[in-house]
Short mmCIF file of C-alpha atoms and ligand atoms in Angstrom, two decimals:
data_model
loop_
_atom_site.label_atom_id
_atom_site.label_comp_id
_atom_site.label_asym_id
_atom_site.label_seq_id
_atom_site.Cartn_x
_atom_site.Cartn_y
_atom_site.Cartn_z
CA MET A 52 81.46 81.58 17.42
CA ILE A 53 80.68 84.95 19.04
CA ARG A 54 80.10 83.17 22.38
CA ALA A 55 83.49 81.41 22.19
CA PHE A 56 85.17 84.70 21.36
CA ALA A 57 83.45 86.44 24.31
CA PHE A 58 84.51 83.56 26.61
CA PHE A 59 88.16 83.89 25.59
CA VAL A 60 88.06 87.70 26.02
CA LEU A 61 86.63 87.26 29.56
CA LEU A 62 89.19 84.52 30.38
CA ALA A 63 92.00 86.75 29.16
CA ALA A 64 90.65 89.66 31.26
CA ALA A 65 90.41 87.43 34.40
CA ILE A 66 93.99 86.11 33.90
CA SER A 67 95.29 89.65 33.30
CA ALA A 68 93.51 90.87 36.47
CA THR A 69 94.96 87.95 38.52
CA VAL A 70 98.46 88.57 37.16
CA TRP A 71 98.10 92.28 37.84
CA VAL A 72 96.98 91.65 41.46
CA ALA A 73 99.88 89.15 41.94
CA ASN A 74 102.32 91.78 40.65
CA HIS A 75 100.85 94.48 42.92
CA PRO A 76 100.52 92.79 46.38
CA GLY A 77 98.86 94.70 49.22
CA ASP A 78 96.63 94.43 52.28
CA VAL A 79 93.03 95.42 52.80
CA ILE A 80 91.83 96.58 56.21
CA ILE A 81 88.12 96.84 56.93
CA ASP A 82 87.21 98.70 60.12
CA TRP A 83 83.44 98.92 60.59
CA GLN A 84 81.29 99.32 63.73
CA GLY A 85 83.95 97.80 66.00
CA TYR A 86 84.73 94.94 63.59
CA ARG A 87 88.20 94.86 62.07
CA ILE A 88 89.27 92.58 59.23
CA GLU A 89 92.78 92.53 57.92
CA THR A 90 93.48 90.41 54.84
CA SER A 91 95.36 90.36 51.57
CA LEU A 92 93.82 91.74 48.37
CA ALA A 93 93.97 88.27 46.69
CA LEU A 94 92.07 86.57 49.52
CA LEU A 95 89.42 89.30 49.50
CA GLY A 96 88.96 88.83 45.74
CA PHE A 97 88.59 85.05 46.24
CA ALA A 98 86.08 85.57 49.09
CA LEU A 99 84.02 87.93 46.89
CA ALA A 100 83.97 85.38 44.03
CA VAL A 101 82.78 82.60 46.39
CA ALA A 102 80.05 84.93 47.76
CA CYS A 103 78.84 85.68 44.23
CA VAL A 104 78.62 81.94 43.33
CA VAL A 105 76.68 81.16 46.55
CA ALA A 106 74.27 84.08 45.90
CA ALA A 107 73.69 82.88 42.34
CA LEU A 108 72.95 79.32 43.56
CA LEU A 109 70.55 80.62 46.23
CA PHE A 110 68.76 82.79 43.65
CA ALA A 111 68.38 79.82 41.25
CA LEU A 112 66.97 77.67 44.09
CA TRP A 113 64.47 80.42 45.01
CA GLN A 114 63.33 80.75 41.39
CA GLY A 115 62.85 76.97 41.12
CA ILE A 116 60.69 76.89 44.28
CA ARG A 117 58.68 79.95 43.20
CA HIS A 118 57.81 78.59 39.69
CA PHE A 119 57.25 74.98 40.71
CA PRO A 120 53.39 75.08 40.93
CA GLY A 121 53.11 76.83 37.55
CA ARG A 122 55.39 74.33 35.87
CA LEU A 123 53.51 71.42 37.38
CA SER A 124 50.15 72.67 36.15
CA GLY A 125 51.68 73.42 32.71
CA ARG A 126 52.93 69.84 32.46
CA MET A 127 49.48 68.57 33.46
CA ARG A 128 47.83 70.84 30.87
CA GLU A 129 50.18 69.59 28.16
CA GLY A 130 49.32 66.02 29.12
CA ARG A 131 45.58 66.74 28.91
CA GLN A 132 46.01 68.39 25.53
CA ARG A 133 48.04 65.47 24.20
CA ARG A 134 45.38 63.00 25.37
CA GLY A 135 42.61 65.26 24.03
CA VAL A 136 44.20 65.48 20.57
CA ARG A 137 44.67 61.68 20.61
CA ALA A 138 40.97 61.22 21.48
CA LEU A 139 40.04 63.66 18.70
CA THR A 140 42.13 61.73 16.17
CA GLU A 141 40.65 58.40 17.31
CA GLY A 142 37.15 59.92 16.99
CA MET A 143 37.80 61.14 13.44
CA VAL A 144 39.11 57.69 12.47
CA ALA A 145 36.03 56.03 14.04
CA LEU A 146 33.78 58.46 12.12
CA ALA A 147 35.53 57.60 8.85
CA ALA A 148 35.10 53.89 9.65
CA GLY A 149 31.41 54.41 10.47
CA ASP A 150 31.88 53.18 14.06
CA GLY A 151 29.31 55.39 15.84
CA ARG A 152 29.88 54.06 19.37
CA ALA A 153 33.67 54.49 19.28
CA ALA A 154 33.24 57.95 17.74
CA ARG A 155 30.85 59.08 20.52
CA ARG A 156 33.16 57.71 23.23
CA ALA A 157 36.13 59.54 21.70
CA ALA A 158 34.00 62.69 21.32
CA ARG A 159 33.12 62.61 25.07
CA HIS A 160 36.81 62.20 25.98
CA SER A 161 37.97 64.98 23.70
CA LEU A 162 35.23 67.32 25.00
CA ALA A 163 36.28 66.60 28.60
CA LEU A 164 39.98 67.10 27.84
CA LEU A 165 39.90 69.98 25.31
CA ASP A 166 36.57 71.72 26.11
CA ASP A 167 34.32 73.24 23.42
CA THR A 168 36.71 73.84 20.53
CA PRO A 169 35.28 73.86 16.98
CA LEU A 170 36.91 70.49 16.27
CA THR A 171 35.65 68.74 19.41
CA LEU A 172 32.15 70.09 18.78
CA LEU A 173 32.27 68.95 15.17
CA LEU A 174 33.33 65.46 16.23
CA ALA A 175 30.59 65.38 18.90
CA ALA A 176 27.95 66.56 16.42
CA GLN A 177 28.95 64.17 13.65
CA SER A 178 29.25 61.19 15.98
CA ALA A 179 25.78 62.01 17.37
CA GLN A 180 24.47 62.14 13.78
CA LEU A 181 26.10 58.82 12.99
CA ALA A 182 24.40 57.31 16.03
CA GLY A 183 21.06 58.78 14.88
CA ASP A 184 20.86 61.22 17.81
CA ASP A 185 19.72 64.31 15.87
CA ALA A 186 18.80 66.23 19.04
CA ALA A 187 22.38 65.99 20.38
CA ALA A 188 23.78 66.83 16.93
CA GLN A 189 21.53 69.91 16.86
CA THR A 190 22.89 71.06 20.25
CA TYR A 191 26.53 70.73 19.15
CA PHE A 192 25.93 72.35 15.74
CA THR A 193 24.11 75.23 17.47
CA ALA A 194 27.13 75.75 19.77
CA MET A 195 29.37 75.80 16.68
CA ALA A 196 27.09 78.26 14.88
CA GLU A 197 27.42 80.68 17.81
CA ASP A 198 31.23 80.73 17.56
CA GLU A 199 32.58 83.09 14.91
CA THR A 200 35.33 80.72 13.72
CA SER A 201 33.08 77.68 13.38
CA ALA A 202 29.79 79.42 12.48
CA PHE A 203 29.78 78.30 8.83
CA LEU A 204 30.39 74.64 9.73
CA GLY A 205 27.75 74.78 12.46
CA LEU A 206 25.22 76.31 10.06
CA ARG A 207 26.00 73.63 7.50
CA GLY A 208 25.20 70.95 10.06
CA LEU A 209 21.97 72.67 11.15
CA ILE A 210 20.86 73.20 7.53
CA GLY A 211 21.59 69.55 6.77
CA LEU A 212 19.41 68.47 9.71
CA ALA A 213 16.57 70.82 8.66
CA VAL A 214 16.70 69.67 5.01
CA ARG A 215 16.69 66.02 6.06
CA SER A 216 13.61 66.53 8.19
CA GLY A 217 11.99 68.66 5.44
CA ASP A 218 11.71 71.66 7.80
CA GLY A 219 11.85 74.53 5.32
CA GLU A 220 10.83 77.14 7.89
CA ALA A 221 13.80 76.32 10.13
CA ALA A 222 16.22 76.06 7.22
CA ALA A 223 15.39 79.36 5.46
CA PRO A 224 16.96 81.76 8.03
CA LEU A 225 19.95 79.45 8.47
CA ILE A 226 20.56 79.40 4.71
CA GLU A 227 20.31 83.18 4.69
CA ARG A 228 22.95 83.42 7.47
CA ALA A 229 25.26 80.93 5.72
CA ARG A 230 24.88 82.80 2.42
CA LYS A 231 26.06 85.99 4.13
CA LEU A 232 29.18 84.16 5.36
CA GLN A 233 30.01 82.41 2.07
CA ALA A 234 27.60 82.93 -0.78
CA GLY A 235 29.13 80.67 -3.44
CA ALA A 236 29.33 77.37 -1.51
CA PRO A 237 27.97 74.58 -3.78
CA TRP A 238 26.47 72.60 -0.84
CA LEU A 239 24.49 75.70 0.16
CA LEU A 240 22.94 75.91 -3.30
CA SER A 241 22.21 72.20 -3.22
CA ALA A 242 20.53 72.48 0.22
CA GLU A 243 18.46 75.43 -0.95
CA LEU A 244 17.34 73.53 -4.06
CA ASP A 245 16.55 70.38 -2.07
CA LEU A 246 14.19 72.36 0.14
CA LEU A 247 12.48 74.10 -2.78
CA ILE A 248 12.13 70.78 -4.61
CA THR A 249 10.57 69.16 -1.54
CA ASP A 250 8.03 72.01 -1.49
CA ARG A 251 7.66 71.84 -5.32
CA GLN A 252 8.28 75.60 -5.58
CA TRP A 253 9.08 75.47 -9.31
CA SER A 254 9.33 79.20 -9.99
CA LYS A 255 11.70 79.70 -7.04
CA ILE A 256 13.78 76.73 -8.21
CA ALA A 257 14.07 78.34 -11.65
CA GLU A 258 15.12 81.68 -10.06
CA THR A 259 17.71 80.02 -7.81
CA LEU A 260 19.19 78.08 -10.73
CA GLN A 261 19.36 81.20 -12.87
CA ARG A 262 21.31 82.92 -10.07
CA ALA A 263 23.62 79.91 -9.76
CA LEU A 264 24.20 79.77 -13.53
CA LYS A 265 25.01 83.48 -13.58
CA ALA A 266 27.47 83.05 -10.71
CA LYS A 267 28.94 79.95 -12.44
CA ALA A 268 28.25 78.02 -9.22
CA ILE A 269 26.77 75.02 -11.06
CA ASP A 270 27.66 72.83 -14.04
CA VAL A 271 26.18 74.66 -17.06
CA SER A 272 24.50 71.75 -18.87
CA GLN A 273 23.08 70.30 -15.64
CA GLY A 274 21.97 73.75 -14.43
CA GLU A 275 20.25 74.54 -17.75
CA LEU A 276 18.45 71.18 -17.83
CA LYS A 277 17.27 71.62 -14.24
CA ARG A 278 16.14 75.20 -14.85
CA ALA A 279 14.24 74.14 -17.99
CA THR A 280 12.59 71.34 -15.99
CA ALA A 281 11.51 73.80 -13.27
CA LEU A 282 10.18 76.21 -15.92
CA LEU A 283 8.26 73.38 -17.59
CA GLU A 284 6.66 72.40 -14.27
CA SER A 285 5.74 76.07 -13.68
CA ALA A 286 4.18 76.15 -17.16
CA ARG A 287 2.19 72.99 -16.46
CA ALA A 288 0.96 74.42 -13.14
CA ALA A 289 -0.08 77.65 -14.90
CA ALA A 290 -1.92 75.68 -17.59
CA THR A 291 -3.74 73.66 -14.91
CA ASP A 292 -4.78 76.96 -13.28
CA GLY A 293 -6.17 78.20 -16.61
CA GLU A 294 -3.42 80.84 -17.04
CA SER A 295 -2.77 79.99 -20.67
CA GLU A 296 -0.65 83.07 -21.48
CA ALA A 297 1.67 82.52 -18.53
CA ALA A 298 1.85 78.82 -19.38
CA LEU A 299 2.89 79.59 -22.96
CA ARG A 300 5.50 82.14 -21.84
CA LEU A 301 7.02 79.69 -19.33
CA ALA A 302 6.97 76.77 -21.78
CA GLU A 303 8.78 78.93 -24.35
CA LYS A 304 11.42 79.79 -21.73
CA ALA A 305 11.83 76.11 -20.84
CA HIS A 306 12.21 75.12 -24.50
CA LYS A 307 14.72 77.91 -25.11
CA GLN A 308 16.75 77.01 -21.99
CA ALA A 309 17.10 73.33 -22.95
CA PRO A 310 16.01 72.58 -26.55
CA GLY A 311 16.85 68.89 -25.96
CA LEU A 312 14.28 68.54 -23.16
CA ILE A 313 11.65 66.52 -25.07
CA PRO A 314 8.66 67.08 -22.69
CA ALA A 315 9.22 70.87 -22.87
CA SER A 316 9.11 70.76 -26.68
CA THR A 317 5.96 68.61 -26.83
CA PHE A 318 4.21 70.71 -24.16
CA LEU A 319 5.08 73.97 -25.93
CA ALA A 320 3.89 72.53 -29.25
CA ALA A 321 0.58 71.46 -27.68
CA LEU A 322 0.08 74.95 -26.16
CA LEU A 323 0.92 76.67 -29.47
CA ASP A 324 -1.44 74.36 -31.35
CA LYS A 325 -4.18 75.09 -28.82
CA ALA A 326 -3.56 78.82 -29.27
CA GLY A 327 -4.02 78.40 -33.04
CA SER A 328 -0.33 78.54 -34.02
CA ASN A 329 -0.16 75.14 -35.69
CA ARG A 330 2.73 76.16 -37.96
CA ARG A 331 4.86 77.40 -35.03
CA ALA A 332 4.08 74.20 -33.14
CA GLY A 333 5.40 72.17 -36.12
CA ASN A 334 8.56 74.30 -36.23
CA VAL A 335 9.21 73.68 -32.52
CA LEU A 336 8.91 69.91 -32.96
CA ARG A 337 11.05 69.83 -36.11
CA ARG A 338 13.82 71.83 -34.40
CA ALA A 339 13.67 69.50 -31.38
CA TRP A 340 13.79 66.49 -33.72
CA VAL A 341 17.06 67.71 -35.26
CA ALA A 342 18.54 67.99 -31.72
CA SER A 343 17.29 64.59 -30.49
CA PRO A 344 14.78 62.44 -32.40
CA HIS A 345 12.34 60.86 -29.96
CA PRO A 346 9.09 58.84 -30.29
CA GLU A 347 7.19 61.40 -28.16
CA LEU A 348 8.17 64.17 -30.61
CA ALA A 349 6.95 62.03 -33.52
CA ALA A 350 3.67 61.32 -31.68
CA ALA A 351 3.22 65.06 -30.96
CA TYR A 352 3.98 65.87 -34.61
CA VAL A 353 1.41 63.34 -35.80
CA ALA A 354 -1.09 64.76 -33.28
CA LEU A 355 -0.67 68.21 -34.89
CA GLN A 356 -1.97 66.72 -38.15
CA ALA A 357 -4.90 65.02 -36.39
CA ASN A 358 -7.41 67.28 -38.12
CA SER A 359 -6.08 66.28 -41.50
CA GLY A 360 -7.98 63.12 -42.41
CA ASP A 361 -5.67 62.37 -45.31
CA ALA A 362 -3.10 59.69 -44.36
CA LEU A 363 -0.99 60.47 -47.47
CA GLU A 364 -0.85 64.11 -46.41
CA ARG A 365 0.35 62.98 -42.96
CA VAL A 366 3.18 60.93 -44.53
CA LYS A 367 4.18 63.93 -46.63
CA ASN A 368 4.31 66.09 -43.49
CA LEU A 369 6.23 63.48 -41.54
CA ARG A 370 8.93 63.43 -44.23
CA LYS A 371 9.75 67.00 -43.16
CA LEU A 372 10.46 65.66 -39.67
CA TYR A 373 12.41 62.72 -41.13
CA ASP A 374 14.64 65.08 -43.13
CA GLY A 375 15.82 66.69 -39.87
CA ALA A 376 17.70 63.50 -38.88
CA PRO A 377 17.54 61.08 -41.85
CA ASP A 378 20.07 58.58 -40.45
CA HIS A 379 18.39 58.19 -37.07
CA LEU A 380 16.51 55.04 -36.06
CA GLU A 381 13.56 57.06 -34.72
CA SER A 382 13.19 58.87 -38.07
CA ALA A 383 12.89 55.56 -39.90
CA ILE A 384 10.43 54.13 -37.34
CA ALA A 385 8.25 57.27 -37.37
CA LEU A 386 8.04 57.35 -41.15
CA ALA A 387 7.42 53.58 -41.36
CA ARG A 388 4.54 53.95 -38.89
CA ALA A 389 2.95 56.76 -40.95
CA ALA A 390 3.51 54.80 -44.20
CA LEU A 391 1.77 51.76 -42.70
CA ASP A 392 -1.21 53.91 -41.72
CA ALA A 393 -1.32 55.30 -45.28
CA ARG A 394 -1.03 51.74 -46.70
CA LEU A 395 2.23 52.74 -48.45
CA TRP A 396 3.68 49.22 -48.08
CA GLY A 397 6.75 49.84 -50.25
CA GLU A 398 7.72 52.96 -48.30
CA ALA A 399 7.20 51.22 -44.93
CA ARG A 400 9.39 48.28 -46.05
CA SER A 401 12.10 50.59 -47.41
CA ARG A 402 12.32 52.33 -43.99
CA LEU A 403 12.36 49.12 -41.93
CA GLY A 404 14.63 47.05 -44.21
CA PRO A 405 17.90 48.90 -43.49
CA ILE A 406 17.23 48.75 -39.74
CA ILE A 407 16.86 44.96 -39.90
CA GLU A 408 19.99 44.68 -42.04
CA ALA A 409 21.99 46.83 -39.61
CA ASN A 410 20.82 45.06 -36.42
CA ARG A 411 20.83 41.29 -35.96
CA GLN A 412 18.38 41.80 -33.08
CA PRO A 413 15.97 44.58 -34.17
CA SER A 414 14.07 46.38 -31.43
CA ARG A 415 10.60 45.35 -30.30
CA ARG A 416 8.90 48.24 -32.12
CA VAL A 417 10.61 47.34 -35.43
CA CYS A 418 9.57 43.67 -35.07
CA LEU A 419 5.95 44.68 -34.36
CA LEU A 420 5.88 47.04 -37.36
CA MET A 421 7.26 44.22 -39.56
CA ALA A 422 4.59 41.84 -38.22
CA GLU A 423 1.90 44.40 -39.06
CA LEU A 424 3.39 44.96 -42.51
CA GLU A 425 3.51 41.22 -43.31
CA GLU A 426 -0.07 40.79 -42.14
CA LYS A 427 -1.53 43.84 -43.88
CA GLN A 428 0.46 43.78 -47.14
CA HIS A 429 0.61 40.06 -47.89
CA ASP A 430 -1.81 38.61 -45.31
CA ASN A 431 1.20 36.42 -44.38
CA LEU A 432 0.25 35.27 -40.89
CA THR A 433 3.19 32.87 -40.60
CA ALA A 434 5.71 35.63 -41.25
CA ALA A 435 3.76 37.92 -38.93
CA ARG A 436 3.88 35.33 -36.13
CA GLN A 437 7.63 34.94 -36.62
CA TRP A 438 8.02 38.69 -36.19
CA PHE A 439 5.87 38.60 -33.05
CA GLU A 440 8.13 35.87 -31.68
CA ARG A 441 11.22 37.98 -32.47
CA ALA A 442 9.52 40.94 -30.76
CA ALA A 443 9.11 38.84 -27.59
CA MET A 444 12.84 37.99 -27.65
CA SER A 445 14.07 41.51 -28.40
CA ALA A 446 16.06 43.75 -26.05
CA PRO A 447 14.16 46.26 -23.88
CA GLU A 448 13.06 49.43 -25.63
CA PRO A 449 14.55 52.74 -24.57
CA ALA A 450 12.71 54.34 -21.66
CA TRP A 451 13.05 57.24 -19.26
CA VAL A 452 15.81 56.05 -16.93
CA CYS A 453 16.67 57.79 -13.66
CA GLY A 454 20.33 58.78 -13.34
CA GLY A 455 19.99 58.61 -9.55
CA CYS A 456 18.52 55.13 -8.93
CA GLY A 457 18.54 53.56 -12.41
CA SER A 458 14.81 52.75 -12.43
CA ALA A 459 12.98 53.00 -15.77
CA ALA A 460 9.66 54.81 -16.28
CA PRO A 461 7.35 54.84 -19.33
CA GLN A 462 6.51 58.53 -18.78
CA TRP A 463 8.83 61.47 -18.13
CA THR A 464 8.34 63.20 -14.78
CA ALA A 465 10.27 66.07 -13.20
CA LEU A 466 10.83 63.98 -10.05
CA CYS A 467 11.82 60.32 -10.27
CA GLY A 468 8.85 58.22 -9.16
CA ASN A 469 11.19 55.84 -7.35
CA CYS A 470 13.86 57.97 -5.61
CA GLY A 471 12.44 61.49 -6.02
CA ALA A 472 15.57 62.82 -7.79
CA PHE A 473 14.89 66.08 -9.65
CA ALA A 474 15.49 66.35 -13.44
CA ALA A 475 17.28 63.01 -13.36
CA LEU A 476 15.35 61.13 -16.06
CA SER A 477 17.03 60.68 -19.43
CA TRP A 478 16.05 58.64 -22.48
CA HIS A 479 17.99 55.47 -23.14
CA ALA A 480 17.73 51.71 -22.91
CA PRO A 481 17.70 50.46 -19.30
CA GLY A 482 21.25 49.41 -18.42
CA GLU A 483 22.72 51.28 -21.39
CA GLY A 484 24.31 54.69 -21.64
CA GLY A 485 23.07 56.35 -24.80
CA PRO A 486 20.22 56.78 -27.27
CA THR A 487 19.52 54.17 -29.91
CA ARG A 488 21.16 54.99 -33.20
CA LEU A 489 21.59 53.05 -36.45
CA SER A 490 25.03 51.49 -36.74
CA SER A 491 27.39 53.98 -38.39
CA SER A 492 28.46 51.33 -40.93
CA SER A 493 24.88 50.92 -42.15
CA PRO A 494 24.01 52.57 -45.46
CA ALA A 495 22.13 55.88 -45.28
CA LEU A 496 18.39 55.35 -45.53
CA PRO A 497 16.86 56.37 -48.84
CA ILE A 498 14.98 59.67 -48.86
CA SER A 499 11.93 59.74 -51.07
ZN1 ZN B 715 15.39 57.65 -9.25
#
């Protein structure tokens, strides 16, 4: 709009000037150094206009010639960049598809076309990793770590390589550098823990997890379970070294951190019992039973009464445990076991009966207890054999199942015996998700 207005103003000015010159005719005489030119004012004006146009054209031509090499190299550079970005994209796609050879080829092209940018180095490093060439990956990640903009990514790659090869010495300073750049990164915490777990540095694992829990950098329930596991392993190590006070202190911490961690409760109870605090040991197990009834808790509770030779007394004590979770399958099984030992046949049958009524396929332990009951109470070997046969057909008993690889273990361990996952074992039937519980529609078990 403004341009059009300016054009019309100029056009009007040019027309006015032409009209003015036409209305005021005259001659121009130029006499210079022996040259004499006589012409009209209009012709001189026209000649000046033509001279201006020619000068402008000559200037434009000169500018074109002068900038030609620069423009040519700019076009070439743009072409290289376009091809480099295409190679980079192809490399990223090949990486995502797991095609190591195509990714490395694209990485070489992009490096040649775009030089050492953070993205080309990342592609080169990751494609080298995919191809199993850790030495090349190390070189590229090191180059990235030296550049301020890509340092964090480079350090991540280097730390990953060090953790994978179990090289704690190389990883420690790298982790320190990465923590200074970005302290709260979850992968950094995970790398740090992986290294400490490989070295079985339980007390350092507990410290690191406490820091992470404080900074809310880890899922609370997972973090607490892992910290309790590390504390329990520290306690066990202290007990092995004969440091009973330290062992007790650590076991108490572990139990407090995760009251549902069964091995921490049983270990603490055993330490307390050994230290002469039998009553406190019983309290620990009863509290743990309320949180999650478990056969190992029942076994530990029975072990506390080992000095009491009276089987009836043991049943009486076990009822206290039972009362903590009266509708739980484990409560009924534990009390039935103690009743059988005390030859309280009626009590044993009253505990097992509702379980059999509630489950068409009772568990192996229930079948075996029934077989024992039939044999001992009535000397009914036929009925006992039938229960043994049912036991053989029953579903697998709950076990310690690894959340990482799914393998089942009879004993709890801090590290999975199969895949090495830390604090990954939980108690449930192999292939199932949760603990065994009596059906909710079943009648509450009688309390005597
Ligand atoms: Zn596992």
